[in-house]
């Protein structure tokens, strides 16, 4: 029901009513504001009257002898229903008795006025005992109900004497009623008074009880002042029953609170020997007939916002009693006798609507100021728990300072760490502590001590990072320098020797909300870890997995200038080089090691030898040549093969030969070393019939020639002799057949002519003749063509290349691709690098826009001394081996500015063969033949035409 008016309802037996047109019990009149569904659901079940058995058994008709039955209940709608049922000797027929009930329904908006004044609940005098249905079925809503204002406390003594109830019994009764309202047990009461006065005394006792009931309980209280027998009913907590009707055999009744004052029997309640602060407080005031409304107002205010269950708990009022007395009497004894319980009480009532409960907040601050710190080690942890809990609600500097002072007091005690852990449980308090420390560095020692203790058991990087992740749920810690310093130090000491895994863990470390401060802190952690790794690493123990981890760690290269430690710098450069070649072994020959000195290159090669021990994959074969490269730009092929033979199986050796057949003719030392292995080594694959067959199946002309030699060398002596001298032997047979034994001298000369020195012919040549001869020799100049140039070894898809010059001036020419564009560089024998300018005199070019060699073209190079100064120039040619050739001639005299490309002395393109003769470049098939002759006077090439 809503509104500010009080509704009415009347119920009895009549000729039809609001809900039924036939004879019977029904609502006969109601206020229009009442909802009919509400009437049927809530009012009708309480429209009843159970007449006293002692009267009905004798057929008593005098209504004045029958007690009224006043009912009070409060359904979940929030309404307050107060009604009275009376005995009626005869109904409308005049032949049988009935009852009449009149209910008032007070809406929720008005209820508190009634609840806080018990006399308005129990001193009514406006109940009707009959109604003429001819007046209609509509009753008016009323604004007020008349009630008496007798002070119940003024008649308390007289009442209790008349009812034979002692103060202790009243205390028990109050306990039972409070328990019933907050639980399920019912309170049944019988009074030793005349039946016609029964309800009057019941109402007086109910009012006296209600005077000492907290408001929350009053708002739930339900009662019936008379019934012929005890009966449990919904919304009813206290039932007054007719004396002598209690069925002690009914176990459901016996479980309830029984106050059978008429029979001097109380059961179901026993509070003796227990402390009940609230009940004691009530009894103290009850004995002096004082009201405690000020306490009820305090309690109602303190309980605001809490769940209904807590508002009804007796323990809440025990706690509130101590708080109220401490505040009202300024008496600290209630706090002193149970400090922790006192704090728990404050915590309970301040958890909701704390801003409105300033008296409780102020009391908490006074306690903190009084205590200053939780110094008692026996209770410090529990005390801190309460302070932390309260601070999570109030967020006050007083609590923060109290907590810090407590930590400071116990910092050398094992309790210190437990106190910190307790503070950490609440994010608000923890953050307030950290923020306070950020602004007051004097307290940072407490944080450092706690962190060191917390991280003591975290031995590995993963464990430390796990702790860090948990702690960074509070981002403000990143503003604390002590916090960061401790974790940097701890991680530094935890990074294990040679552990790329640890550094990767730091690099991959993340949190949910990555601020700028976090990214900077992580960068410091990673840089510090990298330095430690690079300082401690042993190159000779690296694995391929660790080298590849390097690429994950260094997604961006370090600035070498930032590395002050020479060992760290060298290790970084070496591992960086290793990563470049191991991650792209097919392009390994294009990588420039110019940044490494001789000692570092030696370490690089040693590490590669170790790394490749466990790698049989052919993709790593190019790295073997790098591992056995010599400082003279050559390769120790003998050592390479010995290494391969010692550390690889036969299939790997076979695959290696297959993959490198091109080297047989290019590098005589490789050919000789391979041949020696196949012939001499006791476990050579040549000695395995199946592998020898596979070797012969390799389609390569150079290899086949080599294998023929191996086959000859490993053949039986006679076969070897015949294979070597078969043709000569046939000639011998002819000679033997033609001239007989006299020809033996010729045969001997035939077989031994290569082994016997030629006879020395003495001459009388003069000095002048010798000089003439030398001049004639000088006129015969050596001619070099493209066929004699050293060709390029191509990388993947032809996008990179390298030419091993092994010349007097030039060491290597190679291509290096970055961001899809190729740069072509030349390294001389002093390890000086030159960027080559390979522009052409026309728009035509053998390179595309990214300086990648076009399909069909190949690169080759040679050294040739055009200037005649004994220091050869470098000639680079790009040719399609059919019609087009491009020539660049470079003098290795440096550039004017460091970093500039080396400009060629001459650039030419032509549809012709190329010849290098003396100081001339000749395009020999041109018509007419073109000659570019180097002029010492002009220090440049001059074009001439040979007709």
mmCIF file with all atom_site columns, C-alpha atoms in Angstrom, residues 482-663:
data_model
loop_
_atom_site.group_PDB
_atom_site.id
_atom_site.type_symbol
_atom_site.label_atom_id
_atom_site.label_alt_id
_atom_site.label_comp_id
_atom_site.label_asym_id
_atom_site.label_entity_id
_atom_site.label_seq_id
_atom_site.pdbx_PDB_ins_code
_atom_site.Cartn_x
_atom_site.Cartn_y
_atom_site.Cartn_z
_atom_site.occupancy
_atom_site.B_iso_or_equiv
_atom_site.pdbx_formal_charge
_atom_site.auth_seq_id
_atom_site.auth_comp_id
_atom_site.auth_asym_id
_atom_site.auth_atom_id
_atom_site.pdbx_PDB_model_num
ATOM 1   C CA . UNK A 1 482 ? 63.824 1.710   -4.169  1.00 0.00 ? 482 UNK A CA 1
ATOM 2   C CA . UNK A 1 483 ? 61.361 -0.785  -5.618  1.00 0.00 ? 483 UNK A CA 1
ATOM 3   C CA . UNK A 1 484 ? 62.985 -0.621  -9.047  1.00 0.00 ? 484 UNK A CA 1
ATOM 4   C CA . UNK A 1 485 ? 66.514 -0.810  -7.662  1.00 0.00 ? 485 UNK A CA 1
ATOM 5   C CA . UNK A 1 486 ? 65.730 -3.948  -5.633  1.00 0.00 ? 486 UNK A CA 1
ATOM 6   C CA . UNK A 1 487 ? 64.266 -5.783  -8.615  1.00 0.00 ? 487 UNK A CA 1
ATOM 7   C CA . UNK A 1 488 ? 67.122 -4.765  -10.906 1.00 0.00 ? 488 UNK A CA 1
ATOM 8   C CA . UNK A 1 489 ? 69.619 -6.063  -8.353  1.00 0.00 ? 489 UNK A CA 1
ATOM 9   C CA . UNK A 1 490 ? 67.681 -9.271  -7.726  1.00 0.00 ? 490 UNK A CA 1
ATOM 10  C CA . UNK A 1 491 ? 67.259 -10.057 -11.412 1.00 0.00 ? 491 UNK A CA 1
ATOM 11  C CA . UNK A 1 492 ? 70.923 -9.299  -12.067 1.00 0.00 ? 492 UNK A CA 1
ATOM 12  C CA . UNK A 1 493 ? 71.995 -11.845 -9.490  1.00 0.00 ? 493 UNK A CA 1
ATOM 13  C CA . UNK A 1 494 ? 69.477 -14.410 -10.748 1.00 0.00 ? 494 UNK A CA 1
ATOM 14  C CA . UNK A 1 495 ? 70.482 -14.388 -14.409 1.00 0.00 ? 495 UNK A CA 1
ATOM 15  C CA . UNK A 1 496 ? 72.234 -17.698 -14.760 1.00 0.00 ? 496 UNK A CA 1
ATOM 16  C CA . UNK A 1 497 ? 75.471 -18.155 -16.626 1.00 0.00 ? 497 UNK A CA 1
ATOM 17  C CA . UNK A 1 498 ? 75.024 -18.406 -20.375 1.00 0.00 ? 498 UNK A CA 1
ATOM 18  C CA . UNK A 1 499 ? 71.216 -18.155 -20.159 1.00 0.00 ? 499 UNK A CA 1
ATOM 19  C CA . UNK A 1 500 ? 69.562 -16.684 -23.221 1.00 0.00 ? 500 UNK A CA 1
ATOM 20  C CA . UNK A 1 501 ? 66.342 -18.114 -21.769 1.00 0.00 ? 501 UNK A CA 1
ATOM 21  C CA . UNK A 1 502 ? 66.522 -15.690 -18.841 1.00 0.00 ? 502 UNK A CA 1
ATOM 22  C CA . UNK A 1 503 ? 66.954 -12.683 -21.119 1.00 0.00 ? 503 UNK A CA 1
ATOM 23  C CA . UNK A 1 504 ? 64.100 -13.839 -23.349 1.00 0.00 ? 504 UNK A CA 1
ATOM 24  C CA . UNK A 1 505 ? 61.917 -14.135 -20.248 1.00 0.00 ? 505 UNK A CA 1
ATOM 25  C CA . UNK A 1 506 ? 62.684 -10.500 -19.401 1.00 0.00 ? 506 UNK A CA 1
ATOM 26  C CA . UNK A 1 507 ? 62.089 -9.387  -22.980 1.00 0.00 ? 507 UNK A CA 1
ATOM 27  C CA . UNK A 1 508 ? 58.724 -11.186 -23.126 1.00 0.00 ? 508 UNK A CA 1
ATOM 28  C CA . UNK A 1 509 ? 57.656 -9.996  -19.675 1.00 0.00 ? 509 UNK A CA 1
ATOM 29  C CA . UNK A 1 510 ? 54.401 -8.048  -19.724 1.00 0.00 ? 510 UNK A CA 1
ATOM 30  C CA . UNK A 1 511 ? 51.578 -6.812  -17.506 1.00 0.00 ? 511 UNK A CA 1
ATOM 31  C CA . UNK A 1 512 ? 47.957 -6.008  -18.264 1.00 0.00 ? 512 UNK A CA 1
ATOM 32  C CA . UNK A 1 513 ? 48.365 -2.221  -18.295 1.00 0.00 ? 513 UNK A CA 1
ATOM 33  C CA . UNK A 1 514 ? 51.715 -1.223  -19.760 1.00 0.00 ? 514 UNK A CA 1
ATOM 34  C CA . UNK A 1 515 ? 52.382 2.406   -18.953 1.00 0.00 ? 515 UNK A CA 1
ATOM 35  C CA . UNK A 1 516 ? 55.286 4.523   -20.155 1.00 0.00 ? 516 UNK A CA 1
ATOM 36  C CA . UNK A 1 517 ? 56.939 4.004   -16.757 1.00 0.00 ? 517 UNK A CA 1
ATOM 37  C CA . UNK A 1 518 ? 56.659 0.238   -17.135 1.00 0.00 ? 518 UNK A CA 1
ATOM 38  C CA . UNK A 1 519 ? 58.149 0.233   -20.633 1.00 0.00 ? 519 UNK A CA 1
ATOM 39  C CA . UNK A 1 520 ? 61.091 2.312   -19.453 1.00 0.00 ? 520 UNK A CA 1
ATOM 40  C CA . UNK A 1 521 ? 61.629 0.053   -16.419 1.00 0.00 ? 521 UNK A CA 1
ATOM 41  C CA . UNK A 1 522 ? 61.480 -3.057  -18.585 1.00 0.00 ? 522 UNK A CA 1
ATOM 42  C CA . UNK A 1 523 ? 63.988 -1.519  -20.992 1.00 0.00 ? 523 UNK A CA 1
ATOM 43  C CA . UNK A 1 524 ? 66.388 -0.947  -18.074 1.00 0.00 ? 524 UNK A CA 1
ATOM 44  C CA . UNK A 1 525 ? 65.890 -4.523  -16.840 1.00 0.00 ? 525 UNK A CA 1
ATOM 45  C CA . UNK A 1 526 ? 66.536 -5.901  -20.316 1.00 0.00 ? 526 UNK A CA 1
ATOM 46  C CA . UNK A 1 527 ? 69.605 -3.763  -20.998 1.00 0.00 ? 527 UNK A CA 1
ATOM 47  C CA . UNK A 1 528 ? 71.070 -4.709  -17.637 1.00 0.00 ? 528 UNK A CA 1
ATOM 48  C CA . UNK A 1 529 ? 70.368 -8.391  -18.291 1.00 0.00 ? 529 UNK A CA 1
ATOM 49  C CA . UNK A 1 530 ? 71.922 -8.243  -21.741 1.00 0.00 ? 530 UNK A CA 1
ATOM 50  C CA . UNK A 1 531 ? 75.114 -6.728  -20.377 1.00 0.00 ? 531 UNK A CA 1
ATOM 51  C CA . UNK A 1 532 ? 75.339 -9.491  -17.773 1.00 0.00 ? 532 UNK A CA 1
ATOM 52  C CA . UNK A 1 533 ? 74.727 -12.156 -20.406 1.00 0.00 ? 533 UNK A CA 1
ATOM 53  C CA . UNK A 1 534 ? 77.286 -10.759 -22.817 1.00 0.00 ? 534 UNK A CA 1
ATOM 54  C CA . UNK A 1 535 ? 79.869 -10.428 -20.063 1.00 0.00 ? 535 UNK A CA 1
ATOM 55  C CA . UNK A 1 536 ? 79.472 -13.997 -18.802 1.00 0.00 ? 536 UNK A CA 1
ATOM 56  C CA . UNK A 1 537 ? 78.849 -15.918 -21.986 1.00 0.00 ? 537 UNK A CA 1
ATOM 57  C CA . UNK A 1 538 ? 81.324 -18.502 -23.282 1.00 0.00 ? 538 UNK A CA 1
ATOM 58  C CA . UNK A 1 539 ? 81.372 -18.399 -27.045 1.00 0.00 ? 539 UNK A CA 1
ATOM 59  C CA . UNK A 1 540 ? 82.795 -21.896 -27.372 1.00 0.00 ? 540 UNK A CA 1
ATOM 60  C CA . UNK A 1 541 ? 79.702 -23.343 -25.654 1.00 0.00 ? 541 UNK A CA 1
ATOM 61  C CA . UNK A 1 542 ? 77.018 -21.663 -27.749 1.00 0.00 ? 542 UNK A CA 1
ATOM 62  C CA . UNK A 1 543 ? 74.333 -23.722 -29.482 1.00 0.00 ? 543 UNK A CA 1
ATOM 63  C CA . UNK A 1 544 ? 72.281 -22.987 -32.591 1.00 0.00 ? 544 UNK A CA 1
ATOM 64  C CA . UNK A 1 545 ? 69.197 -22.523 -30.387 1.00 0.00 ? 545 UNK A CA 1
ATOM 65  C CA . UNK A 1 546 ? 70.971 -19.915 -28.279 1.00 0.00 ? 546 UNK A CA 1
ATOM 66  C CA . UNK A 1 547 ? 72.292 -18.109 -31.326 1.00 0.00 ? 547 UNK A CA 1
ATOM 67  C CA . UNK A 1 548 ? 68.767 -17.965 -32.761 1.00 0.00 ? 548 UNK A CA 1
ATOM 68  C CA . UNK A 1 549 ? 67.548 -16.657 -29.397 1.00 0.00 ? 549 UNK A CA 1
ATOM 69  C CA . UNK A 1 550 ? 69.926 -13.755 -29.966 1.00 0.00 ? 550 UNK A CA 1
ATOM 70  C CA . UNK A 1 551 ? 67.709 -12.646 -32.849 1.00 0.00 ? 551 UNK A CA 1
ATOM 71  C CA . UNK A 1 552 ? 64.634 -12.724 -30.617 1.00 0.00 ? 552 UNK A CA 1
ATOM 72  C CA . UNK A 1 553 ? 66.415 -10.666 -27.973 1.00 0.00 ? 553 UNK A CA 1
ATOM 73  C CA . UNK A 1 554 ? 67.992 -8.123  -30.297 1.00 0.00 ? 554 UNK A CA 1
ATOM 74  C CA . UNK A 1 555 ? 65.135 -7.297  -32.613 1.00 0.00 ? 555 UNK A CA 1
ATOM 75  C CA . UNK A 1 556 ? 66.853 -3.923  -32.803 1.00 0.00 ? 556 UNK A CA 1
ATOM 76  C CA . UNK A 1 557 ? 70.611 -3.709  -32.888 1.00 0.00 ? 557 UNK A CA 1
ATOM 77  C CA . UNK A 1 558 ? 72.540 -2.163  -30.040 1.00 0.00 ? 558 UNK A CA 1
ATOM 78  C CA . UNK A 1 559 ? 74.561 0.958   -30.480 1.00 0.00 ? 559 UNK A CA 1
ATOM 79  C CA . UNK A 1 560 ? 78.123 -0.345  -30.172 1.00 0.00 ? 560 UNK A CA 1
ATOM 80  C CA . UNK A 1 561 ? 79.246 3.003   -28.775 1.00 0.00 ? 561 UNK A CA 1
ATOM 81  C CA . UNK A 1 562 ? 77.000 2.433   -25.742 1.00 0.00 ? 562 UNK A CA 1
ATOM 82  C CA . UNK A 1 563 ? 78.933 -0.709  -24.814 1.00 0.00 ? 563 UNK A CA 1
ATOM 83  C CA . UNK A 1 564 ? 81.860 0.438   -22.671 1.00 0.00 ? 564 UNK A CA 1
ATOM 84  C CA . UNK A 1 565 ? 83.098 -2.986  -21.590 1.00 0.00 ? 565 UNK A CA 1
ATOM 85  C CA . UNK A 1 566 ? 85.464 -4.314  -24.336 1.00 0.00 ? 566 UNK A CA 1
ATOM 86  C CA . UNK A 1 567 ? 84.521 -7.937  -23.616 1.00 0.00 ? 567 UNK A CA 1
ATOM 87  C CA . UNK A 1 568 ? 80.813 -7.166  -23.816 1.00 0.00 ? 568 UNK A CA 1
ATOM 88  C CA . UNK A 1 569 ? 81.330 -5.272  -27.041 1.00 0.00 ? 569 UNK A CA 1
ATOM 89  C CA . UNK A 1 570 ? 83.373 -8.058  -28.639 1.00 0.00 ? 570 UNK A CA 1
ATOM 90  C CA . UNK A 1 571 ? 80.945 -10.780 -27.575 1.00 0.00 ? 571 UNK A CA 1
ATOM 91  C CA . UNK A 1 572 ? 78.020 -8.789  -28.926 1.00 0.00 ? 572 UNK A CA 1
ATOM 92  C CA . UNK A 1 573 ? 79.700 -8.297  -32.296 1.00 0.00 ? 573 UNK A CA 1
ATOM 93  C CA . UNK A 1 574 ? 80.649 -11.958 -32.560 1.00 0.00 ? 574 UNK A CA 1
ATOM 94  C CA . UNK A 1 575 ? 77.215 -13.274 -31.565 1.00 0.00 ? 575 UNK A CA 1
ATOM 95  C CA . UNK A 1 576 ? 75.566 -10.748 -33.867 1.00 0.00 ? 576 UNK A CA 1
ATOM 96  C CA . UNK A 1 577 ? 77.717 -12.027 -36.736 1.00 0.00 ? 577 UNK A CA 1
ATOM 97  C CA . UNK A 1 578 ? 76.922 -15.615 -35.770 1.00 0.00 ? 578 UNK A CA 1
ATOM 98  C CA . UNK A 1 579 ? 73.207 -14.872 -35.769 1.00 0.00 ? 579 UNK A CA 1
ATOM 99  C CA . UNK A 1 580 ? 73.390 -13.249 -39.206 1.00 0.00 ? 580 UNK A CA 1
ATOM 100 C CA . UNK A 1 581 ? 75.052 -16.268 -40.794 1.00 0.00 ? 581 UNK A CA 1
ATOM 101 C CA . UNK A 1 582 ? 73.323 -19.036 -38.833 1.00 0.00 ? 582 UNK A CA 1
ATOM 102 C CA . UNK A 1 583 ? 69.878 -17.568 -39.433 1.00 0.00 ? 583 UNK A CA 1
ATOM 103 C CA . UNK A 1 584 ? 70.563 -17.261 -43.187 1.00 0.00 ? 584 UNK A CA 1
ATOM 104 C CA . UNK A 1 585 ? 73.268 -19.805 -43.986 1.00 0.00 ? 585 UNK A CA 1
ATOM 105 C CA . UNK A 1 586 ? 72.564 -19.627 -47.723 1.00 0.00 ? 586 UNK A CA 1
ATOM 106 C CA . UNK A 1 587 ? 73.560 -15.914 -47.657 1.00 0.00 ? 587 UNK A CA 1
ATOM 107 C CA . UNK A 1 588 ? 76.458 -16.348 -45.264 1.00 0.00 ? 588 UNK A CA 1
ATOM 108 C CA . UNK A 1 589 ? 79.049 -15.532 -47.911 1.00 0.00 ? 589 UNK A CA 1
ATOM 109 C CA . UNK A 1 590 ? 77.539 -12.065 -48.383 1.00 0.00 ? 590 UNK A CA 1
ATOM 110 C CA . UNK A 1 591 ? 77.961 -10.996 -44.778 1.00 0.00 ? 591 UNK A CA 1
ATOM 111 C CA . UNK A 1 592 ? 80.713 -8.476  -44.169 1.00 0.00 ? 592 UNK A CA 1
ATOM 112 C CA . UNK A 1 593 ? 82.922 -9.168  -41.169 1.00 0.00 ? 593 UNK A CA 1
ATOM 113 C CA . UNK A 1 594 ? 84.830 -5.944  -41.542 1.00 0.00 ? 594 UNK A CA 1
ATOM 114 C CA . UNK A 1 595 ? 83.697 -4.779  -38.083 1.00 0.00 ? 595 UNK A CA 1
ATOM 115 C CA . UNK A 1 596 ? 85.551 -7.688  -36.462 1.00 0.00 ? 596 UNK A CA 1
ATOM 116 C CA . UNK A 1 597 ? 89.270 -7.639  -35.857 1.00 0.00 ? 597 UNK A CA 1
ATOM 117 C CA . UNK A 1 598 ? 91.501 -10.645 -36.475 1.00 0.00 ? 598 UNK A CA 1
ATOM 118 C CA . UNK A 1 599 ? 91.156 -12.037 -32.943 1.00 0.00 ? 599 UNK A CA 1
ATOM 119 C CA . UNK A 1 600 ? 87.365 -11.713 -33.034 1.00 0.00 ? 600 UNK A CA 1
ATOM 120 C CA . UNK A 1 601 ? 87.183 -13.406 -36.425 1.00 0.00 ? 601 UNK A CA 1
ATOM 121 C CA . UNK A 1 602 ? 89.261 -16.260 -35.011 1.00 0.00 ? 602 UNK A CA 1
ATOM 122 C CA . UNK A 1 603 ? 86.805 -16.616 -32.112 1.00 0.00 ? 603 UNK A CA 1
ATOM 123 C CA . UNK A 1 604 ? 83.932 -16.487 -34.559 1.00 0.00 ? 604 UNK A CA 1
ATOM 124 C CA . UNK A 1 605 ? 85.438 -19.340 -36.573 1.00 0.00 ? 605 UNK A CA 1
ATOM 125 C CA . UNK A 1 606 ? 86.108 -21.353 -33.411 1.00 0.00 ? 606 UNK A CA 1
ATOM 126 C CA . UNK A 1 607 ? 82.510 -20.902 -32.260 1.00 0.00 ? 607 UNK A CA 1
ATOM 127 C CA . UNK A 1 608 ? 81.190 -21.920 -35.649 1.00 0.00 ? 608 UNK A CA 1
ATOM 128 C CA . UNK A 1 609 ? 83.247 -25.123 -35.520 1.00 0.00 ? 609 UNK A CA 1
ATOM 129 C CA . UNK A 1 610 ? 81.714 -25.931 -32.151 1.00 0.00 ? 610 UNK A CA 1
ATOM 130 C CA . UNK A 1 611 ? 78.180 -25.019 -33.219 1.00 0.00 ? 611 UNK A CA 1
ATOM 131 C CA . UNK A 1 612 ? 78.328 -27.097 -36.407 1.00 0.00 ? 612 UNK A CA 1
ATOM 132 C CA . UNK A 1 613 ? 79.406 -30.249 -34.576 1.00 0.00 ? 613 UNK A CA 1
ATOM 133 C CA . UNK A 1 614 ? 75.790 -31.233 -34.031 1.00 0.00 ? 614 UNK A CA 1
ATOM 134 C CA . UNK A 1 615 ? 74.436 -29.925 -37.329 1.00 0.00 ? 615 UNK A CA 1
ATOM 135 C CA . UNK A 1 616 ? 74.244 -32.342 -40.251 1.00 0.00 ? 616 UNK A CA 1
ATOM 136 C CA . UNK A 1 617 ? 71.703 -30.344 -42.212 1.00 0.00 ? 617 UNK A CA 1
ATOM 137 C CA . UNK A 1 618 ? 73.116 -29.423 -45.649 1.00 0.00 ? 618 UNK A CA 1
ATOM 138 C CA . UNK A 1 619 ? 71.764 -25.873 -45.262 1.00 0.00 ? 619 UNK A CA 1
ATOM 139 C CA . UNK A 1 620 ? 74.643 -25.217 -42.847 1.00 0.00 ? 620 UNK A CA 1
ATOM 140 C CA . UNK A 1 621 ? 77.381 -26.342 -45.300 1.00 0.00 ? 621 UNK A CA 1
ATOM 141 C CA . UNK A 1 622 ? 78.175 -22.742 -46.345 1.00 0.00 ? 622 UNK A CA 1
ATOM 142 C CA . UNK A 1 623 ? 79.115 -22.034 -42.732 1.00 0.00 ? 623 UNK A CA 1
ATOM 143 C CA . UNK A 1 624 ? 81.844 -24.691 -42.851 1.00 0.00 ? 624 UNK A CA 1
ATOM 144 C CA . UNK A 1 625 ? 83.822 -22.609 -45.337 1.00 0.00 ? 625 UNK A CA 1
ATOM 145 C CA . UNK A 1 626 ? 83.439 -19.614 -43.064 1.00 0.00 ? 626 UNK A CA 1
ATOM 146 C CA . UNK A 1 627 ? 84.596 -21.658 -40.086 1.00 0.00 ? 627 UNK A CA 1
ATOM 147 C CA . UNK A 1 628 ? 87.770 -22.700 -41.926 1.00 0.00 ? 628 UNK A CA 1
ATOM 148 C CA . UNK A 1 629 ? 88.452 -19.401 -43.631 1.00 0.00 ? 629 UNK A CA 1
ATOM 149 C CA . UNK A 1 630 ? 92.008 -18.127 -43.226 1.00 0.00 ? 630 UNK A CA 1
ATOM 150 C CA . UNK A 1 631 ? 93.093 -14.555 -42.635 1.00 0.00 ? 631 UNK A CA 1
ATOM 151 C CA . UNK A 1 632 ? 94.448 -14.520 -46.179 1.00 0.00 ? 632 UNK A CA 1
ATOM 152 C CA . UNK A 1 633 ? 90.903 -14.822 -47.522 1.00 0.00 ? 633 UNK A CA 1
ATOM 153 C CA . UNK A 1 634 ? 91.496 -18.444 -48.414 1.00 0.00 ? 634 UNK A CA 1
ATOM 154 C CA . UNK A 1 635 ? 89.980 -21.598 -46.977 1.00 0.00 ? 635 UNK A CA 1
ATOM 155 C CA . UNK A 1 636 ? 91.744 -24.403 -45.125 1.00 0.00 ? 636 UNK A CA 1
ATOM 156 C CA . UNK A 1 637 ? 90.143 -27.124 -47.216 1.00 0.00 ? 637 UNK A CA 1
ATOM 157 C CA . UNK A 1 638 ? 92.306 -29.817 -45.719 1.00 0.00 ? 638 UNK A CA 1
ATOM 158 C CA . UNK A 1 639 ? 91.232 -28.843 -42.215 1.00 0.00 ? 639 UNK A CA 1
ATOM 159 C CA . UNK A 1 640 ? 87.601 -28.486 -43.319 1.00 0.00 ? 640 UNK A CA 1
ATOM 160 C CA . UNK A 1 641 ? 87.501 -31.997 -44.730 1.00 0.00 ? 641 UNK A CA 1
ATOM 161 C CA . UNK A 1 642 ? 89.259 -33.442 -41.723 1.00 0.00 ? 642 UNK A CA 1
ATOM 162 C CA . UNK A 1 643 ? 86.717 -31.740 -39.458 1.00 0.00 ? 643 UNK A CA 1
ATOM 163 C CA . UNK A 1 644 ? 83.850 -33.033 -41.575 1.00 0.00 ? 644 UNK A CA 1
ATOM 164 C CA . UNK A 1 645 ? 85.236 -36.544 -41.680 1.00 0.00 ? 645 UNK A CA 1
ATOM 165 C CA . UNK A 1 646 ? 85.788 -36.613 -37.928 1.00 0.00 ? 646 UNK A CA 1
ATOM 166 C CA . UNK A 1 647 ? 82.415 -35.224 -36.907 1.00 0.00 ? 647 UNK A CA 1
ATOM 167 C CA . UNK A 1 648 ? 79.976 -36.334 -39.617 1.00 0.00 ? 648 UNK A CA 1
ATOM 168 C CA . UNK A 1 649 ? 78.523 -39.549 -40.935 1.00 0.00 ? 649 UNK A CA 1
ATOM 169 C CA . UNK A 1 650 ? 79.042 -40.832 -44.472 1.00 0.00 ? 650 UNK A CA 1
ATOM 170 C CA . UNK A 1 651 ? 75.742 -39.473 -45.779 1.00 0.00 ? 651 UNK A CA 1
ATOM 171 C CA . UNK A 1 652 ? 76.622 -35.974 -44.589 1.00 0.00 ? 652 UNK A CA 1
ATOM 172 C CA . UNK A 1 653 ? 80.022 -36.160 -46.294 1.00 0.00 ? 653 UNK A CA 1
ATOM 173 C CA . UNK A 1 654 ? 78.359 -37.394 -49.483 1.00 0.00 ? 654 UNK A CA 1
ATOM 174 C CA . UNK A 1 655 ? 75.852 -34.524 -49.326 1.00 0.00 ? 655 UNK A CA 1
ATOM 175 C CA . UNK A 1 656 ? 78.675 -32.038 -48.730 1.00 0.00 ? 656 UNK A CA 1
ATOM 176 C CA . UNK A 1 657 ? 80.593 -33.230 -51.839 1.00 0.00 ? 657 UNK A CA 1
ATOM 177 C CA . UNK A 1 658 ? 77.401 -33.140 -53.886 1.00 0.00 ? 658 UNK A CA 1
ATOM 178 C CA . UNK A 1 659 ? 76.644 -29.573 -52.761 1.00 0.00 ? 659 UNK A CA 1
ATOM 179 C CA . UNK A 1 660 ? 80.150 -28.269 -53.524 1.00 0.00 ? 660 UNK A CA 1
ATOM 180 C CA . UNK A 1 661 ? 81.195 -29.874 -56.817 1.00 0.00 ? 661 UNK A CA 1
ATOM 181 C CA . UNK A 1 662 ? 81.619 -26.371 -58.305 1.00 0.00 ? 662 UNK A CA 1
ATOM 182 C CA . UNK A 1 663 ? 84.636 -25.849 -56.074 1.00 0.00 ? 663 UNK A CA 1
#
